[in-house]
Coordinates of C-alpha atoms and ligand atoms in Angstrom, one line a residue:
M1 CA -110.9 -193.4 -108.1
R2 CA -108.3 -191.8 -105.9
A3 CA -110.2 -192.5 -102.7
R4 CA -110.1 -196.1 -103.6
F5 CA -106.3 -196.2 -103.5
W6 CA -106.2 -194.6 -100.1
F7 CA -108.8 -197.0 -98.8
L8 CA -106.8 -200.0 -100.2
A9 CA -103.6 -198.5 -98.7
A10 CA -105.3 -198.4 -95.3
L11 CA -106.4 -202.0 -95.8
A12 CA -102.8 -202.9 -96.6
G13 CA -101.7 -201.2 -93.4
V14 CA -104.2 -203.2 -91.3
V15 CA -103.2 -206.5 -93.0
S16 CA -99.5 -205.7 -92.4
A17 CA -100.2 -205.0 -88.7
G18 CA -102.2 -208.3 -88.6
V19 CA -99.1 -210.1 -90.0
L20 CA -96.9 -208.3 -87.4
L21 CA -99.1 -209.5 -84.5
A22 CA -99.6 -213.0 -85.9
V23 CA -95.8 -213.6 -86.4
A24 CA -95.1 -212.1 -82.9
E25 CA -97.7 -214.5 -81.4
L26 CA -96.2 -217.4 -83.2
F27 CA -92.7 -216.7 -81.9
A28 CA -94.1 -215.9 -78.5
L29 CA -95.5 -219.4 -78.5
L30 CA -92.2 -220.9 -79.7
V31 CA -89.5 -218.9 -77.9
A32 CA -90.8 -216.7 -75.2
R33 CA -94.4 -216.9 -73.9
D34 CA -94.2 -213.6 -72.2
G35 CA -93.2 -211.9 -75.5
S36 CA -96.8 -211.5 -76.7
P37 CA -97.0 -207.8 -77.7
V38 CA -100.8 -207.7 -77.3
L39 CA -100.7 -208.7 -73.6
A40 CA -97.6 -206.6 -72.8
V41 CA -99.1 -203.5 -74.3
G42 CA -102.4 -204.1 -72.6
S43 CA -100.7 -204.5 -69.2
F44 CA -98.6 -201.4 -69.8
V45 CA -101.7 -199.3 -70.6
I46 CA -103.4 -200.6 -67.4
D47 CA -100.5 -199.3 -65.4
I48 CA -100.5 -195.8 -67.0
V49 CA -104.2 -195.0 -67.2
P50 CA -105.1 -192.5 -64.5
R51 CA -107.4 -193.4 -61.7
W52 CA -110.4 -191.5 -62.9
A53 CA -110.3 -193.3 -66.2
K54 CA -110.0 -196.7 -64.4
E55 CA -112.9 -195.8 -62.1
F56 CA -115.0 -194.7 -65.1
A57 CA -114.3 -197.9 -66.9
I58 CA -115.2 -200.0 -63.9
E59 CA -118.4 -197.9 -63.3
V60 CA -119.6 -198.1 -66.9
F61 CA -118.4 -201.6 -67.9
G62 CA -118.2 -203.3 -64.5
A63 CA -116.5 -206.6 -64.7
N64 CA -116.0 -206.1 -68.4
D65 CA -113.6 -203.3 -67.9
K66 CA -110.6 -205.3 -69.1
L67 CA -112.6 -206.4 -72.2
F68 CA -113.3 -202.7 -72.8
L69 CA -109.6 -201.9 -72.5
L70 CA -108.7 -204.6 -75.0
A71 CA -111.3 -203.3 -77.4
S72 CA -110.0 -199.8 -77.1
I73 CA -106.4 -200.9 -77.7
G74 CA -107.7 -203.0 -80.7
L75 CA -109.4 -200.0 -82.2
A76 CA -106.2 -197.8 -81.7
V77 CA -104.1 -200.5 -83.4
V78 CA -106.5 -200.6 -86.4
V79 CA -106.5 -196.9 -86.8
A80 CA -102.7 -196.6 -86.5
A81 CA -102.2 -199.5 -88.9
A82 CA -104.5 -197.9 -91.5
L83 CA -102.6 -194.7 -91.1
A84 CA -99.3 -196.6 -91.7
G85 CA -100.7 -197.9 -95.0
V86 CA -101.9 -194.5 -96.1
L87 CA -98.5 -192.9 -95.1
Q88 CA -96.7 -195.6 -97.0
L89 CA -98.6 -194.9 -100.2
W90 CA -98.1 -191.2 -99.7
R91 CA -94.4 -191.1 -99.0
R92 CA -92.5 -194.4 -98.8
P93 CA -91.1 -195.4 -96.2
L94 CA -93.2 -193.4 -93.7
G95 CA -95.5 -196.4 -93.1
D96 CA -92.6 -198.6 -92.4
V97 CA -91.3 -196.1 -90.0
L98 CA -94.7 -196.0 -88.2
L99 CA -94.7 -199.8 -87.9
V100 CA -91.2 -199.9 -86.6
L101 CA -92.0 -197.2 -84.1
A102 CA -95.1 -199.2 -82.9
G103 CA -92.9 -202.3 -82.7
A104 CA -90.3 -200.4 -80.6
L105 CA -92.9 -199.2 -78.2
A106 CA -94.3 -202.7 -77.8
V107 CA -90.8 -204.0 -77.2
A108 CA -90.3 -201.3 -74.6
A109 CA -93.5 -202.4 -72.8
I110 CA -92.4 -206.0 -72.9
V111 CA -88.8 -205.7 -71.6
T112 CA -89.7 -203.3 -68.8
R113 CA -92.2 -205.8 -67.3
A114 CA -91.0 -207.1 -64.0
A115 CA -90.8 -210.7 -65.0
A116 CA -89.6 -210.4 -68.6
T117 CA -87.6 -213.4 -69.8
P118 CA -84.3 -212.7 -71.7
L119 CA -85.8 -213.4 -75.2
A120 CA -89.1 -211.7 -74.6
W121 CA -88.2 -208.9 -77.1
L122 CA -87.6 -211.4 -80.0
P123 CA -91.2 -212.2 -81.1
T124 CA -92.1 -208.5 -81.5
V125 CA -88.9 -207.7 -83.4
L126 CA -89.5 -210.6 -85.8
G127 CA -93.2 -209.7 -86.1
T128 CA -92.3 -206.1 -86.9
A129 CA -89.8 -207.2 -89.6
A130 CA -92.6 -209.4 -91.2
G131 CA -95.1 -206.6 -91.0
V132 CA -92.7 -204.2 -92.7
V133 CA -92.0 -206.7 -95.5
V134 CA -95.7 -207.2 -96.1
L135 CA -96.4 -203.5 -96.1
E136 CA -93.6 -203.0 -98.6
L137 CA -94.9 -205.7 -100.9
L138 CA -98.5 -204.6 -100.8
V139 CA -98.1 -200.9 -101.1
R140 CA -95.5 -201.3 -103.9
R141 CA -98.0 -203.2 -105.9
L142 CA -100.7 -200.7 -105.1
A143 CA -98.5 -197.8 -106.1
R144 CA -97.6 -199.4 -109.4
W145 CA -101.3 -200.1 -110.1
R146 CA -102.1 -196.5 -109.3
A147 CA -99.4 -195.2 -111.5
D148 CA -100.5 -197.5 -114.4
A149 CA -104.1 -196.4 -113.9
R150 CA -103.1 -192.8 -113.9
G151 CA -101.0 -193.4 -117.0
A152 CA -104.1 -194.8 -118.6
A153 CA -106.2 -191.9 -117.4
A154 CA -103.7 -189.4 -118.7
A155 CA -104.3 -190.7 -122.1
T156 CA -108.0 -190.0 -121.7
P157 CA -108.5 -186.3 -121.9
G158 CA -110.9 -184.7 -119.5
D159 CA -110.1 -186.9 -116.5
P160 CA -109.2 -184.3 -113.8
S161 CA -107.4 -186.9 -111.7
A162 CA -104.8 -187.2 -114.3
S163 CA -103.6 -183.6 -114.2
D164 CA -101.2 -184.1 -111.2
A165 CA -100.3 -187.7 -112.0
P166 CA -96.6 -188.5 -112.1
R167 CA -95.5 -190.2 -115.2
A168 CA -95.8 -193.9 -115.1
S169 CA -93.0 -195.8 -116.6
G170 CA -93.5 -196.5 -120.2
P171 CA -94.8 -194.1 -122.8
A172 CA -98.0 -192.5 -121.8
S173 CA -99.2 -192.6 -125.3
A174 CA -99.4 -196.4 -125.0
P175 CA -100.8 -197.0 -121.5
D176 CA -100.3 -200.6 -120.7
S177 CA -103.6 -201.5 -119.0
S178 CA -102.5 -205.2 -118.7
C179 CA -99.7 -203.9 -116.3
A180 CA -102.4 -202.3 -114.1
S181 CA -104.4 -205.5 -114.0
V182 CA -101.3 -207.6 -113.1
D183 CA -100.5 -205.3 -110.2
R184 CA -104.2 -205.1 -109.2
R185 CA -104.5 -208.9 -109.1
G186 CA -101.1 -209.1 -107.3
F187 CA -102.3 -206.7 -104.7
F188 CA -105.5 -208.5 -104.0
V189 CA -104.1 -212.0 -104.0
L190 CA -101.3 -210.9 -101.7
T191 CA -103.6 -209.0 -99.4
A192 CA -106.0 -211.9 -99.1
A193 CA -103.2 -214.4 -98.5
A194 CA -101.6 -212.2 -95.9
A195 CA -104.9 -211.6 -94.1
L196 CA -105.8 -215.2 -94.1
G197 CA -102.3 -216.3 -93.1
A198 CA -102.3 -213.7 -90.2
A199 CA -105.7 -214.8 -89.0
V200 CA -104.8 -218.5 -89.0
V201 CA -101.3 -218.2 -87.5
G202 CA -102.3 -215.5 -85.0
V203 CA -105.5 -217.1 -83.7
G204 CA -103.9 -220.6 -83.9
S205 CA -100.9 -219.5 -81.9
R206 CA -103.0 -218.0 -79.1
V207 CA -105.3 -221.0 -79.0
V208 CA -102.3 -223.4 -78.8
A209 CA -100.6 -221.1 -76.2
V210 CA -103.7 -221.3 -73.9
A211 CA -104.3 -225.0 -74.6
T212 CA -100.7 -226.2 -74.0
S213 CA -100.1 -224.3 -70.8
S214 CA -99.7 -227.2 -68.5
I215 CA -100.1 -225.2 -65.4
D216 CA -103.6 -226.4 -64.7
G217 CA -102.3 -230.0 -64.4
I218 CA -99.5 -228.9 -62.1
R219 CA -102.0 -227.2 -59.8
E220 CA -104.3 -230.1 -59.8
A221 CA -101.5 -232.6 -59.0
L222 CA -100.1 -230.4 -56.2
K223 CA -100.3 -232.3 -52.9
L224 CA -100.1 -230.1 -49.9
P225 CA -99.3 -231.6 -46.5
S226 CA -102.1 -231.5 -44.0
P227 CA -102.0 -228.6 -41.6
R228 CA -100.7 -229.0 -38.1
S229 CA -103.7 -227.1 -36.8
T230 CA -107.1 -226.4 -38.2
V231 CA -109.7 -223.7 -37.5
T232 CA -112.5 -224.6 -35.2
V233 CA -115.8 -223.2 -36.4
P234 CA -118.0 -222.9 -33.3
E235 CA -121.6 -224.0 -33.0
G236 CA -123.9 -221.2 -34.1
A237 CA -121.3 -219.6 -36.4
E238 CA -123.6 -219.7 -39.4
F239 CA -127.4 -218.9 -39.7
D240 CA -129.6 -220.5 -42.3
I241 CA -131.3 -217.4 -43.7
E242 CA -132.2 -217.0 -47.3
G243 CA -130.3 -214.3 -49.0
L244 CA -127.6 -214.0 -46.3
S245 CA -124.0 -214.5 -47.4
S246 CA -122.3 -217.7 -46.2
L247 CA -119.7 -217.6 -43.5
Y248 CA -117.0 -218.7 -46.0
T249 CA -117.2 -217.5 -49.5
S250 CA -116.6 -220.2 -52.1
N251 CA -113.5 -219.7 -54.3
A252 CA -115.8 -219.4 -57.3
D253 CA -117.8 -216.5 -55.7
F254 CA -114.8 -214.8 -54.1
Y255 CA -114.3 -211.3 -55.3
R256 CA -111.3 -210.7 -57.4
V257 CA -109.4 -207.4 -57.7
D258 CA -106.0 -207.0 -59.4
T259 CA -104.1 -205.2 -62.2
A260 CA -103.3 -208.4 -64.0
L261 CA -104.6 -208.5 -67.6
T262 CA -103.7 -212.2 -67.8
V263 CA -103.4 -214.3 -64.7
P264 CA -99.7 -215.1 -64.0
E265 CA -98.9 -218.8 -64.4
I266 CA -96.3 -219.9 -62.0
D267 CA -95.0 -223.4 -61.6
P268 CA -94.4 -224.0 -57.8
A269 CA -91.3 -226.0 -58.8
T270 CA -89.7 -222.8 -60.2
W271 CA -91.3 -220.3 -57.7
S272 CA -89.1 -218.8 -55.1
L273 CA -89.4 -216.0 -52.6
R274 CA -86.5 -213.6 -52.0
V275 CA -86.2 -211.6 -48.8
T276 CA -84.1 -208.5 -49.4
G277 CA -83.4 -205.0 -48.1
M278 CA -82.7 -204.2 -44.5
V279 CA -82.0 -207.8 -43.4
D280 CA -79.0 -209.4 -41.8
E281 CA -78.9 -212.0 -44.6
E282 CA -80.8 -212.0 -47.9
I283 CA -82.6 -215.4 -48.2
T284 CA -84.4 -217.3 -50.9
L285 CA -87.0 -219.9 -50.2
T286 CA -88.3 -222.4 -52.6
F287 CA -92.0 -223.6 -52.4
Q288 CA -90.9 -226.8 -50.7
Q289 CA -88.8 -224.9 -48.2
L290 CA -91.8 -222.6 -47.5
I291 CA -94.3 -225.3 -46.8
D292 CA -91.7 -227.3 -44.9
L293 CA -91.8 -224.5 -42.3
G294 CA -95.2 -226.0 -41.4
L295 CA -98.7 -225.2 -42.5
D296 CA -101.5 -224.0 -40.2
E297 CA -105.1 -223.1 -41.0
Y298 CA -106.2 -219.5 -40.6
S299 CA -109.7 -218.0 -41.0
V300 CA -109.5 -214.4 -42.4
T301 CA -111.9 -212.0 -44.1
L302 CA -110.3 -210.0 -46.9
T303 CA -111.6 -206.6 -47.8
C304 CA -110.8 -204.3 -50.8
V305 CA -110.3 -200.6 -50.3
S306 CA -112.7 -200.1 -53.2
N307 CA -115.6 -201.7 -51.3
E308 CA -118.4 -199.2 -51.2
V309 CA -120.7 -199.1 -48.2
G310 CA -122.9 -202.2 -48.6
G311 CA -120.6 -203.5 -51.4
G312 CA -119.4 -207.0 -52.2
L313 CA -115.6 -206.6 -52.4
V314 CA -115.2 -208.6 -49.2
G315 CA -115.0 -212.3 -48.6
S316 CA -113.9 -214.9 -46.1
A317 CA -111.8 -218.0 -46.5
K318 CA -109.9 -220.6 -44.6
W319 CA -106.3 -220.3 -45.6
L320 CA -103.4 -222.7 -45.2
G321 CA -100.2 -220.8 -44.7
V322 CA -96.9 -220.0 -42.9
P323 CA -96.5 -216.8 -40.8
V324 CA -94.7 -214.0 -42.6
R325 CA -93.0 -213.5 -39.2
T326 CA -91.3 -216.9 -39.4
V327 CA -89.7 -216.1 -42.8
L328 CA -88.7 -212.6 -41.7
E329 CA -87.0 -214.0 -38.6
K330 CA -84.9 -216.3 -40.8
A331 CA -83.5 -213.2 -42.7
G332 CA -83.2 -211.1 -39.6
V333 CA -84.9 -207.7 -39.8
Q334 CA -82.5 -204.7 -39.1
Q335 CA -83.1 -201.7 -36.9
G336 CA -84.8 -198.7 -38.6
A337 CA -87.0 -200.6 -41.0
D338 CA -90.8 -199.9 -40.7
M339 CA -92.2 -201.3 -43.9
V340 CA -92.2 -204.4 -46.0
L341 CA -92.6 -204.0 -49.8
S342 CA -94.0 -207.2 -51.3
T343 CA -93.7 -207.7 -55.0
S344 CA -95.8 -209.8 -57.3
I345 CA -94.3 -211.6 -60.3
D346 CA -96.2 -209.1 -62.5
G347 CA -94.6 -206.1 -60.8
F348 CA -97.5 -205.1 -58.5
T349 CA -96.3 -204.0 -55.1
A350 CA -97.8 -203.5 -51.6
S351 CA -96.4 -201.6 -48.7
T352 CA -97.2 -203.2 -45.4
P353 CA -96.2 -201.8 -42.0
L354 CA -93.5 -204.0 -40.6
T355 CA -95.4 -204.4 -37.3
S356 CA -98.4 -205.8 -39.0
L357 CA -96.2 -208.7 -40.2
T358 CA -94.1 -209.2 -37.1
D359 CA -96.6 -208.8 -34.2
E360 CA -97.3 -212.1 -32.4
G361 CA -100.9 -211.1 -32.2
I362 CA -101.5 -210.7 -36.0
D363 CA -101.8 -213.8 -38.2
A364 CA -100.1 -212.4 -41.3
I365 CA -99.3 -215.4 -43.5
F366 CA -98.0 -216.6 -46.8
A367 CA -101.1 -218.5 -48.0
V368 CA -100.8 -221.5 -50.3
A369 CA -104.4 -222.9 -50.0
M370 CA -107.8 -221.4 -50.0
N371 CA -110.9 -223.2 -48.7
G372 CA -109.3 -226.6 -48.9
E373 CA -107.5 -226.4 -52.3
P374 CA -104.3 -224.9 -53.6
L375 CA -104.9 -221.2 -54.3
P376 CA -106.9 -220.6 -57.5
F377 CA -104.8 -218.9 -60.2
E378 CA -106.8 -215.7 -59.9
H379 CA -106.2 -215.6 -56.2
G380 CA -102.4 -215.9 -56.3
F381 CA -101.2 -219.4 -57.1
P382 CA -98.9 -220.7 -55.8
V383 CA -98.3 -218.2 -52.9
R384 CA -100.0 -215.0 -51.8
M385 CA -100.0 -212.8 -48.6
V386 CA -103.0 -212.5 -46.3
V387 CA -102.8 -209.9 -43.5
P388 CA -105.7 -209.5 -41.2
G389 CA -106.9 -206.0 -40.7
L390 CA -105.3 -204.3 -43.7
Y391 CA -107.0 -203.6 -47.1
G392 CA -105.8 -205.9 -49.9
Y393 CA -103.8 -203.3 -51.8
V394 CA -101.4 -202.7 -48.9
S395 CA -101.0 -206.4 -47.8
A396 CA -102.5 -209.2 -49.8
T397 CA -100.0 -209.5 -52.7
K398 CA -100.9 -212.4 -55.0
W399 CA -98.2 -214.3 -56.9
V400 CA -95.7 -212.9 -54.4
V401 CA -92.0 -213.4 -55.2
E402 CA -90.2 -210.8 -53.1
L403 CA -90.3 -209.1 -49.8
K404 CA -88.1 -206.1 -49.4
V405 CA -87.6 -204.9 -45.8
T406 CA -87.4 -201.1 -46.1
T407 CA -89.0 -197.8 -44.8
F408 CA -92.1 -195.8 -45.9
A409 CA -89.6 -192.9 -46.5
D410 CA -87.6 -194.9 -49.0
D411 CA -90.1 -197.0 -50.9
E412 CA -93.6 -196.6 -52.4
A413 CA -96.1 -199.3 -53.5
Y414 CA -98.1 -199.6 -56.7
W415 CA -101.2 -197.6 -55.5
T416 CA -99.4 -194.9 -53.5
P417 CA -98.6 -192.6 -56.4
R418 CA -102.1 -193.4 -57.8
G419 CA -104.1 -191.6 -55.2
Y420 CA -104.3 -194.2 -52.3
S421 CA -102.7 -194.0 -48.9
A422 CA -99.5 -195.8 -48.2
E423 CA -101.1 -197.3 -45.0
A424 CA -104.6 -198.5 -44.9
P425 CA -106.1 -200.4 -42.0
I426 CA -109.6 -201.8 -42.8
K427 CA -112.4 -199.5 -41.5
F428 CA -114.9 -201.8 -39.7
S429 CA -118.3 -202.0 -41.3
S430 CA -121.6 -203.7 -41.5
R431 CA -123.8 -204.7 -44.5
I432 CA -127.4 -205.6 -45.1
D433 CA -127.7 -208.7 -47.3
T434 CA -131.5 -209.3 -47.1
P435 CA -134.0 -207.9 -47.9
R436 CA -132.7 -206.3 -51.0
V437 CA -133.8 -203.2 -52.7
D438 CA -134.6 -205.0 -55.9
K439 CA -136.7 -207.7 -54.4
Q440 CA -140.2 -207.3 -53.0
V441 CA -140.8 -208.6 -49.5
P442 CA -144.1 -210.4 -48.7
A443 CA -145.8 -208.9 -45.7
G444 CA -145.5 -210.9 -42.5
P445 CA -142.7 -212.2 -40.3
T446 CA -139.3 -212.0 -42.0
K447 CA -135.6 -211.4 -41.1
I448 CA -133.3 -208.5 -41.8
A449 CA -129.8 -210.0 -42.0
G450 CA -126.3 -209.3 -43.1
M451 CA -122.6 -209.3 -42.3
A452 CA -120.3 -207.2 -40.2
W453 CA -116.5 -207.2 -39.9
A454 CA -113.8 -205.6 -37.8
Q455 CA -110.7 -207.6 -38.5
T456 CA -108.2 -208.0 -35.7
V457 CA -110.6 -206.3 -33.2
G458 CA -113.9 -208.1 -33.6
I459 CA -117.6 -207.1 -33.7
E460 CA -119.2 -206.4 -30.4
R461 CA -122.7 -205.4 -31.5
V462 CA -124.8 -204.8 -34.6
E463 CA -127.8 -202.5 -34.5
V464 CA -130.7 -202.0 -36.9
S465 CA -133.1 -199.1 -37.3
I466 CA -136.4 -199.5 -39.1
D467 CA -138.0 -196.4 -40.5
N468 CA -135.7 -194.2 -38.5
G469 CA -136.9 -195.9 -35.3
E470 CA -134.8 -196.8 -32.3
W471 CA -131.6 -198.8 -32.9
Q472 CA -132.3 -202.3 -31.9
P473 CA -129.6 -204.9 -31.3
A474 CA -129.2 -207.8 -33.8
T475 CA -128.5 -211.4 -33.0
L476 CA -124.9 -212.2 -33.9
S477 CA -123.5 -215.5 -35.1
A478 CA -120.8 -217.1 -32.9
P479 CA -117.5 -215.5 -34.1
V480 CA -114.8 -217.9 -35.5
N481 CA -112.2 -215.4 -34.5
E482 CA -111.7 -211.6 -34.6
D483 CA -110.3 -211.7 -38.1
T484 CA -113.5 -213.2 -39.6
W485 CA -116.7 -211.5 -40.3
V486 CA -119.9 -212.4 -38.4
Q487 CA -123.5 -212.8 -39.5
W488 CA -126.3 -210.9 -37.9
F489 CA -130.1 -210.7 -38.1
V490 CA -133.2 -209.1 -36.5
D491 CA -136.7 -210.4 -36.7
W492 CA -139.1 -208.1 -38.5
E493 CA -142.9 -208.0 -38.8
A494 CA -143.0 -206.5 -42.3
T495 CA -146.1 -204.4 -43.1
T496 CA -147.2 -203.4 -46.5
G497 CA -145.5 -200.3 -47.9
T498 CA -142.1 -198.9 -48.3
H499 CA -139.6 -199.1 -45.4
Y500 CA -136.3 -197.6 -44.6
L501 CA -133.7 -199.9 -43.0
A502 CA -130.3 -198.9 -41.6
V503 CA -127.5 -200.8 -40.0
R504 CA -124.4 -199.9 -37.9
A505 CA -121.9 -201.9 -35.9
V506 CA -119.9 -201.4 -32.7
N507 CA -116.5 -203.1 -32.5
K508 CA -114.9 -204.8 -29.5
A509 CA -112.9 -201.7 -28.7
G510 CA -116.2 -200.0 -28.0
E511 CA -116.1 -197.7 -31.1
L512 CA -119.2 -197.0 -33.1
Q513 CA -119.0 -197.4 -36.9
V514 CA -118.3 -194.1 -38.6
Q515 CA -121.6 -192.6 -39.8
E516 CA -120.1 -189.9 -42.1
R517 CA -119.8 -190.9 -45.7
A518 CA -116.3 -191.2 -47.1
P519 CA -115.4 -192.2 -50.7
I520 CA -113.1 -195.3 -51.3
A521 CA -110.1 -193.1 -52.1
P522 CA -107.7 -192.5 -50.5
D523 CA -108.1 -195.1 -47.7
G524 CA -111.5 -196.7 -47.7
S525 CA -115.2 -195.9 -47.5
T526 CA -117.2 -195.1 -44.4
G527 CA -120.9 -194.7 -43.7
W528 CA -123.9 -196.5 -42.3
Q529 CA -125.7 -198.6 -45.0
S530 CA -129.4 -197.9 -45.4
T531 CA -131.8 -199.2 -47.9
L532 CA -135.4 -198.9 -49.0
V533 CA -137.5 -202.0 -49.2
T534 CA -141.0 -202.6 -50.6
V535 CA -143.3 -204.9 -48.7
V536 CA -146.3 -206.2 -50.6
Ligands
MTE1 N1 -100.3 -209.3 -57.6 C1 -101.3 -208.6 -57.1 N2 -101.8 -208.8 -55.9 C2 -102.9 -208.1 -55.4 C3 -103.5 -207.1 -56.2 C4 -103.0 -206.9 -57.5 O1 -103.4 -206.0 -58.3 N3 -101.9 -207.6 -57.9 N4 -104.6 -206.5 -55.7 C5 -104.7 -206.4 -54.3 C6 -106.1 -206.0 -53.9 S1 -106.5 -204.4 -54.2 C7 -107.0 -206.8 -53.2 S2 -108.4 -206.1 -52.6 C8 -106.7 -208.2 -53.1 C9 -107.8 -209.0 -53.6 O2 -107.6 -210.4 -53.5 P1 -108.5 -211.4 -54.3 O3 -108.5 -211.0 -55.7 O4 -107.9 -212.7 -54.1 O5 -109.9 -211.2 -53.7 O6 -105.5 -208.6 -53.7 C10 -104.4 -207.7 -53.6 N5 -103.3 -208.4 -54.2
MO2 MO1 -108.3 -203.9 -53.2

């Protein structure tokens, strides 16, 4: 009997929280799209979870790590909402207080986001008000129903639950059971209506928000001028070997790494880039002004610091872009600066050594196109940075909106306090693509093949060792440039049994790839990849 009321109170709490979120989503759709508390809180949590938890989630859930995060937040919300209902029945207005507290935390997460619009707080405030009203209405009915029921029970001697019951209004000697049934019906009708309303409004608002975002059309209609120069891919730059990665990674297959829970949607018409900090003159460039500086094509292989030996967080593209140097020159870099802090619209930052952006020999660019089309949204539309030779987290800022010329002593980027180095040149590496551990190789002539990269320096040689035998040189593809990976292969007469394959590279500076294993943190993995293959 009593347990039932607590359960219903928890239900009332969950329904009230549902109303809170639904109303917030509705007003987010109407007045401030970035005011969705669900997304803001999710992004906030992403930023505060410690590295080990992030790595654990990625390890266990792989690409579903963000889904896992959303599910965890969802569960936490349900538990907290149920608690609010129970508290409200126990001591009014404790439940209201909990809802308001949750709303306040969500508002804090929303307004502290880097790109928060002026009215972003409003949807959550309105949602919280609606949630409190619904909680009040539901739990009041529930409390009256309980009081009536206790009154009725008190009249029935021998019911232990009646002993501590407060007096219900009305004479106990004449328990009004019709009162209880009115409140009971009222509670269930209101609960069902609120739950249904919340589901329809909440889901509807999100669906409409996604469907009416016109940004897809804008990207599709975007016409970029043809580049002044294009990349020449030499004869022999690509082998036709089954299982070997292609020289250029298609946009669909390109790895994606970022902290963004939802991909920012930026209209190039409203995008601008500010150059601030230690400059002679702060400048702001519009998208048109940027591309008017002249587009050229660049071939660059990107690499993530999280790429394990033999891993896939590396890919190549032909980018259209403008040198970062050209933009910095317009602002005039002052003496003493040694770092450029680039900021994404979602608050992510990267610290890039100034010289990596200003050296004539390094093709650091603001990229606007990737493999022949405007940047895909996930890869930074409309503008991102690409800096050959540096891991993505210290250079490749997507959705970039600001460059601050500064010093490593004065400023820190997103990943620096999270266990990664402030500076991180790519450690050159080589990878076996085929044969793979999980595929059986038929005995007979075959090819061992893979990729190798040493951005800004170039790959001189790749060597393969079979069953710990002598290192034999692989045949290299003709390099497009020093910033782009190369393919390699060796012919192999595969004999039945299990074989041990290993690969290593030598760069054009004459250095041998580091053999010693290092983890990805703090500044990138090292080690020679080796693999066991089964020949049948
Ligand atoms: N805005 C933003 N830019 C970002 C990141 C990010 O989290 N947010 N991650 C960086 C990292 S760690 C890498 S490896 C590259 C990956 O670029 P891609 O997703 O286009 O492959 O983007 C970089 N740029
Ligand atoms: Mo990365």
